[in-house]
mmCIF file of C-alpha atoms in Angstrom:
data_model
loop_
_atom_site.group_PDB
_atom_site.id
_atom_site.type_symbol
_atom_site.label_atom_id
_atom_site.label_comp_id
_atom_site.label_asym_id
_atom_site.label_seq_id
_atom_site.Cartn_x
_atom_site.Cartn_y
_atom_site.Cartn_z
ATOM 1 C CA UNK F 85 73.758 87.413 72.478
ATOM 2 C CA UNK F 86 75.408 90.739 73.248
ATOM 3 C CA UNK F 87 77.536 92.544 70.651
ATOM 4 C CA UNK F 88 80.932 93.866 71.778
ATOM 5 C CA UNK F 89 80.686 96.893 69.472
ATOM 6 C CA UNK F 90 77.780 98.380 71.419
ATOM 7 C CA UNK F 91 79.942 100.070 74.072
ATOM 8 C CA UNK F 92 82.823 101.238 71.851
ATOM 9 C CA UNK F 93 81.763 104.860 71.232
ATOM 10 C CA UNK F 94 80.649 105.334 74.844
ATOM 11 C CA UNK F 95 83.914 104.008 76.246
ATOM 12 C CA UNK F 96 86.037 106.234 74.070
ATOM 13 C CA UNK F 97 83.953 109.255 75.045
ATOM 14 C CA UNK F 98 84.052 108.468 78.775
ATOM 15 C CA UNK F 99 87.741 107.576 78.894
ATOM 16 C CA UNK F 100 89.117 110.489 76.876
ATOM 17 C CA UNK F 101 92.767 110.631 75.851
ATOM 18 C CA UNK F 102 96.147 110.616 77.530
ATOM 19 C CA UNK F 103 96.388 110.708 81.332
ATOM 20 C CA UNK F 104 99.215 110.998 83.855
ATOM 21 C CA UNK F 105 97.100 111.673 86.939
ATOM 22 C CA UNK F 106 98.873 110.472 90.109
ATOM 23 C CA UNK F 107 95.436 110.051 91.686
ATOM 24 C CA UNK F 108 94.916 106.986 89.522
ATOM 25 C CA UNK F 109 97.214 105.130 91.859
ATOM 26 C CA UNK F 110 97.025 101.678 90.263
ATOM 27 C CA UNK F 111 97.877 102.873 86.762
ATOM 28 C CA UNK F 112 100.443 105.382 88.048
ATOM 29 C CA UNK F 113 102.516 102.568 89.564
ATOM 30 C CA UNK F 114 103.469 101.417 86.078
ATOM 31 C CA UNK F 115 103.902 104.448 83.777
ATOM 32 C CA UNK F 116 105.282 104.588 80.271
ATOM 33 C CA UNK F 117 109.084 104.095 80.611
ATOM 34 C CA UNK F 118 109.965 107.457 79.120
ATOM 35 C CA UNK F 119 110.017 109.624 82.246
ATOM 36 C CA UNK F 120 106.810 111.525 81.433
ATOM 37 C CA UNK F 121 104.628 109.879 84.078
ATOM 38 C CA UNK F 122 101.958 109.135 81.452
ATOM 39 C CA UNK F 123 100.210 105.860 82.179
ATOM 40 C CA UNK F 124 96.850 105.701 80.367
ATOM 41 C CA UNK F 125 95.646 106.377 76.827
ATOM 42 C CA UNK F 126 92.032 105.951 75.711
ATOM 43 C CA UNK F 127 91.425 104.078 78.935
ATOM 44 C CA UNK F 128 94.219 101.565 78.274
ATOM 45 C CA UNK F 129 96.948 101.548 80.890
ATOM 46 C CA UNK F 130 100.581 101.038 79.958
ATOM 47 C CA UNK F 131 100.497 97.891 82.097
ATOM 48 C CA UNK F 132 97.637 96.397 80.078
ATOM 49 C CA UNK F 133 99.159 97.578 76.807
ATOM 50 C CA UNK F 134 102.451 95.858 77.637
ATOM 51 C CA UNK F 135 100.893 92.688 79.021
ATOM 52 C CA UNK F 136 98.666 92.093 75.976
ATOM 53 C CA UNK F 137 101.337 92.889 73.368
ATOM 54 C CA UNK F 138 102.732 89.338 72.933
ATOM 55 C CA UNK F 139 99.239 87.861 72.711
ATOM 56 C CA UNK F 140 97.926 90.421 70.219
ATOM 57 C CA UNK F 141 101.025 90.628 68.054
ATOM 58 C CA UNK F 142 102.378 94.134 68.486
ATOM 59 C CA UNK F 143 105.476 95.568 70.164
ATOM 60 C CA UNK F 144 104.791 97.664 73.270
ATOM 61 C CA UNK F 145 106.677 100.871 72.573
ATOM 62 C CA UNK F 146 105.909 104.350 73.965
ATOM 63 C CA UNK F 147 105.417 105.659 70.424
ATOM 64 C CA UNK F 148 102.790 103.025 69.612
ATOM 65 C CA UNK F 149 101.098 103.541 72.975
ATOM 66 C CA UNK F 150 100.732 107.270 72.344
ATOM 67 C CA UNK F 151 99.488 106.707 68.812
ATOM 68 C CA UNK F 152 97.112 103.896 69.874
ATOM 69 C CA UNK F 153 95.911 102.866 66.390
ATOM 70 C CA UNK F 154 92.253 101.940 66.168
ATOM 71 C CA UNK F 155 92.938 98.319 65.209
ATOM 72 C CA UNK F 156 95.157 97.794 68.254
ATOM 73 C CA UNK F 157 92.708 99.552 70.566
ATOM 74 C CA UNK F 158 89.894 97.327 69.319
ATOM 75 C CA UNK F 159 91.956 94.176 69.874
ATOM 76 C CA UNK F 160 92.843 95.291 73.396
ATOM 77 C CA UNK F 161 89.222 96.083 74.202
ATOM 78 C CA UNK F 162 87.836 92.874 72.699
ATOM 79 C CA UNK F 163 90.426 90.394 73.964
ATOM 80 C CA UNK F 164 91.567 92.092 77.147
ATOM 81 C CA UNK F 165 88.202 93.187 78.490
ATOM 82 C CA UNK F 166 85.140 91.955 76.599
ATOM 83 C CA UNK F 167 86.389 88.385 76.269
ATOM 84 C CA UNK F 168 87.702 88.468 79.854
ATOM 85 C CA UNK F 169 84.114 88.875 81.114
ATOM 86 C CA UNK F 170 82.746 86.410 78.533
ATOM 87 C CA UNK F 171 80.725 89.123 76.837
ATOM 88 C CA UNK F 172 79.854 86.951 73.839
ATOM 89 C CA UNK F 173 78.060 84.548 76.189
ATOM 90 C CA UNK F 174 75.902 87.173 77.907
ATOM 91 C CA UNK F 175 72.397 87.371 76.474
ATOM 92 C CA UNK F 176 71.404 90.854 77.645
ATOM 93 C CA UNK F 177 73.117 93.723 75.812
ATOM 94 C CA UNK F 178 72.460 96.183 78.644
ATOM 95 C CA UNK F 179 73.960 93.867 81.255
ATOM 96 C CA UNK F 180 76.985 93.051 79.087
ATOM 97 C CA UNK F 181 77.620 96.758 78.491
ATOM 98 C CA UNK F 182 77.564 97.491 82.223
ATOM 99 C CA UNK F 183 79.850 94.582 83.099
ATOM 100 C CA UNK F 184 82.439 95.355 80.407
ATOM 101 C CA UNK F 185 82.407 99.000 81.486
ATOM 102 C CA UNK F 186 83.300 97.872 85.018
ATOM 103 C CA UNK F 187 86.080 95.729 83.564
ATOM 104 C CA UNK F 188 87.442 98.568 81.472
ATOM 105 C CA UNK F 189 87.308 101.005 84.379
ATOM 106 C CA UNK F 190 88.474 98.762 87.228
ATOM 107 C CA UNK F 191 89.838 95.601 85.631
ATOM 108 C CA UNK F 192 88.251 92.255 84.653
ATOM 109 C CA UNK F 193 88.982 90.776 88.080
ATOM 110 C CA UNK F 194 87.041 93.521 89.848
ATOM 111 C CA UNK F 195 84.234 93.154 87.300
ATOM 112 C CA UNK F 196 83.996 89.461 88.195
ATOM 113 C CA UNK F 197 83.861 90.198 91.925
ATOM 114 C CA UNK F 198 81.228 92.908 91.625
ATOM 115 C CA UNK F 199 79.091 90.832 89.272
ATOM 116 C CA UNK F 200 79.194 87.902 91.686
ATOM 117 C CA UNK F 201 78.338 90.250 94.552
ATOM 118 C CA UNK F 202 75.373 91.667 92.655
ATOM 119 C CA UNK F 203 74.066 88.191 91.829
ATOM 120 C CA UNK F 204 74.393 87.057 95.443
ATOM 121 C CA UNK F 205 72.478 90.097 96.665
ATOM 122 C CA UNK F 206 69.709 89.220 94.252
ATOM 123 C CA UNK F 207 69.524 85.749 95.817
ATOM 124 C CA UNK F 208 71.737 83.496 93.703
ATOM 125 C CA UNK F 209 71.683 79.961 95.139
ATOM 126 C CA UNK F 210 74.113 78.697 96.151
ATOM 127 C CA UNK F 211 75.979 81.951 96.724
ATOM 128 C CA UNK F 212 78.789 82.496 94.257
ATOM 129 C CA UNK F 213 82.265 82.794 95.774
ATOM 130 C CA UNK F 214 83.653 86.244 95.050
ATOM 131 C CA UNK F 215 86.718 85.666 92.922
ATOM 132 C CA UNK F 216 88.626 87.495 90.216
ATOM 133 C CA UNK F 217 87.630 84.898 87.619
ATOM 134 C CA UNK F 218 84.581 85.447 85.417
ATOM 135 C CA UNK F 219 83.906 81.755 84.970
ATOM 136 C CA UNK F 220 81.044 79.629 83.603
ATOM 137 C CA UNK F 221 79.076 79.800 86.865
ATOM 138 C CA UNK F 222 79.174 83.585 86.836
ATOM 139 C CA UNK F 223 78.026 83.954 83.240
ATOM 140 C CA UNK F 224 75.347 81.347 83.855
ATOM 141 C CA UNK F 225 74.153 83.346 86.847
ATOM 142 C CA UNK F 226 74.078 86.530 84.778
ATOM 143 C CA UNK F 227 71.890 84.885 82.152
ATOM 144 C CA UNK F 228 69.708 83.238 84.782
ATOM 145 C CA UNK F 229 69.004 86.593 86.419
ATOM 146 C CA UNK F 230 68.334 88.387 83.153
ATOM 147 C CA UNK F 231 65.776 86.149 81.493
ATOM 148 C CA UNK F 232 62.980 88.680 81.680
ATOM 149 C CA UNK F 233 62.790 92.423 81.262
ATOM 150 C CA UNK F 234 62.085 92.856 84.986
ATOM 151 C CA UNK F 235 65.070 90.691 85.964
ATOM 152 C CA UNK F 236 67.372 92.633 83.659
ATOM 153 C CA UNK F 237 66.306 95.934 85.214
ATOM 154 C CA UNK F 238 66.912 94.561 88.719
ATOM 155 C CA UNK F 239 70.347 93.166 87.819
ATOM 156 C CA UNK F 240 71.328 96.376 86.038
ATOM 157 C CA UNK F 241 70.372 98.362 89.142
ATOM 158 C CA UNK F 242 72.239 96.014 91.460
ATOM 159 C CA UNK F 243 75.381 96.220 89.330
ATOM 160 C CA UNK F 244 75.202 99.988 89.544
ATOM 161 C CA UNK F 245 74.708 99.775 93.319
ATOM 162 C CA UNK F 246 77.708 97.525 94.029
ATOM 163 C CA UNK F 247 79.850 99.531 91.651
ATOM 164 C CA UNK F 248 79.109 102.791 93.444
ATOM 165 C CA UNK F 249 79.742 101.114 96.805
ATOM 166 C CA UNK F 250 83.141 99.967 95.538
ATOM 167 C CA UNK F 251 84.027 103.480 94.397
ATOM 168 C CA UNK F 252 82.980 104.878 97.769
ATOM 169 C CA UNK F 253 85.504 102.574 99.448
ATOM 170 C CA UNK F 254 88.377 104.158 97.504
ATOM 171 C CA UNK F 255 90.487 107.032 98.790
ATOM 172 C CA UNK F 256 89.973 108.827 95.468
ATOM 173 C CA UNK F 257 86.173 108.823 95.790
ATOM 174 C CA UNK F 258 85.851 112.506 96.676
ATOM 175 C CA UNK F 259 88.067 113.502 93.755
ATOM 176 C CA UNK F 260 86.399 111.451 91.040
ATOM 177 C CA UNK F 261 82.872 110.879 92.365
ATOM 178 C CA UNK F 262 81.095 113.345 90.092
ATOM 179 C CA UNK F 263 82.599 111.897 86.936
ATOM 180 C CA UNK F 264 82.103 108.320 88.106
ATOM 181 C CA UNK F 265 78.470 108.875 89.070
ATOM 182 C CA UNK F 266 77.738 110.631 85.803
ATOM 183 C CA UNK F 267 79.292 107.726 83.927
ATOM 184 C CA UNK F 268 77.407 104.953 85.695
ATOM 185 C CA UNK F 269 74.080 106.784 85.746
ATOM 186 C CA UNK F 270 74.311 107.539 82.031
ATOM 187 C CA UNK F 271 75.098 103.891 81.334
ATOM 188 C CA UNK F 272 72.252 102.793 83.597
ATOM 189 C CA UNK F 273 69.742 105.009 81.781
ATOM 190 C CA UNK F 274 70.896 103.859 78.349
ATOM 191 C CA UNK F 275 70.698 100.276 79.622
ATOM 192 C CA UNK F 276 67.085 100.772 80.679
ATOM 193 C CA UNK F 277 66.265 102.106 77.230
ATOM 194 C CA UNK F 278 67.978 99.127 75.595
ATOM 195 C CA UNK F 279 66.093 96.657 77.803
ATOM 196 C CA UNK F 280 62.738 98.261 77.016
ATOM 197 C CA UNK F 281 63.412 98.423 73.289
ATOM 198 C CA UNK F 282 64.755 94.890 73.132
ATOM 199 C CA UNK F 283 61.734 93.290 74.786
ATOM 200 C CA UNK F 284 60.669 90.663 72.279
ATOM 201 C CA UNK F 285 63.226 91.450 69.577
ATOM 202 C CA UNK F 286 66.973 91.366 69.078
ATOM 203 C CA UNK F 287 67.023 93.822 66.183
ATOM 204 C CA UNK F 288 67.747 96.866 68.318
ATOM 205 C CA UNK F 289 70.905 95.278 69.707
ATOM 206 C CA UNK F 290 72.453 95.112 66.268
ATOM 207 C CA UNK F 291 71.209 98.569 65.306
ATOM 208 C CA UNK F 292 72.789 100.113 68.407
ATOM 209 C CA UNK F 293 75.998 98.172 67.903
ATOM 210 C CA UNK F 294 76.170 99.189 64.257
ATOM 211 C CA UNK F 295 75.597 102.857 65.054
ATOM 212 C CA UNK F 296 78.240 102.747 67.793
ATOM 213 C CA UNK F 297 80.723 101.162 65.394
ATOM 214 C CA UNK F 298 79.935 103.748 62.713
ATOM 215 C CA UNK F 299 80.473 106.636 65.140
ATOM 216 C CA UNK F 300 83.753 105.119 66.296
ATOM 217 C CA UNK F 301 84.971 104.821 62.712
ATOM 218 C CA UNK F 302 84.016 108.452 62.075
ATOM 219 C CA UNK F 303 86.086 109.625 65.062
ATOM 220 C CA UNK F 304 89.113 107.768 63.710
ATOM 221 C CA UNK F 305 88.885 109.041 60.135
#
């Protein structure tokens, strides 16, 4: 099964630090209540930070949001995003990494919709209804269409395709397209490498996850 630690270092690199960009219209609707207009830190929006606070056992204050301790960030990532797309149940590391990246970038609901869309375009029978819930049928479809190396490559490519199409439908496409395309293409290429290396063995999954976790710890020290 996939390891949630695999994408940690990549996410932190791609997301960067504090943001108050008004072009990120969804996040900008719910900024930190301190008048600064800041709304995102390390890819975590104030809305998500506040919503998950009672469940994860911390108090959502502006000071804590700006500090974003590593233990809280990891809980938010694992519970709010990885678990929301049932990452522990996905067998392919490359596919899980792509799906959780969609969730982290656009929300778990959008990740569910785009995953279902990708599976349907690959011929899932019966077609999956596009919903905002990443349920048992969706994760079963993901595993069904990633049994072989060839299937994983096709699904990875289709996820990239529907993700780009979604971005192109947004009014902010022209502003962010270069960064978005660089992000998804880099993830696609690393996914191909993971699929090729993992053919016949699961050892590489844990090596990659361990290295990613080590690099993350180094950045926090």
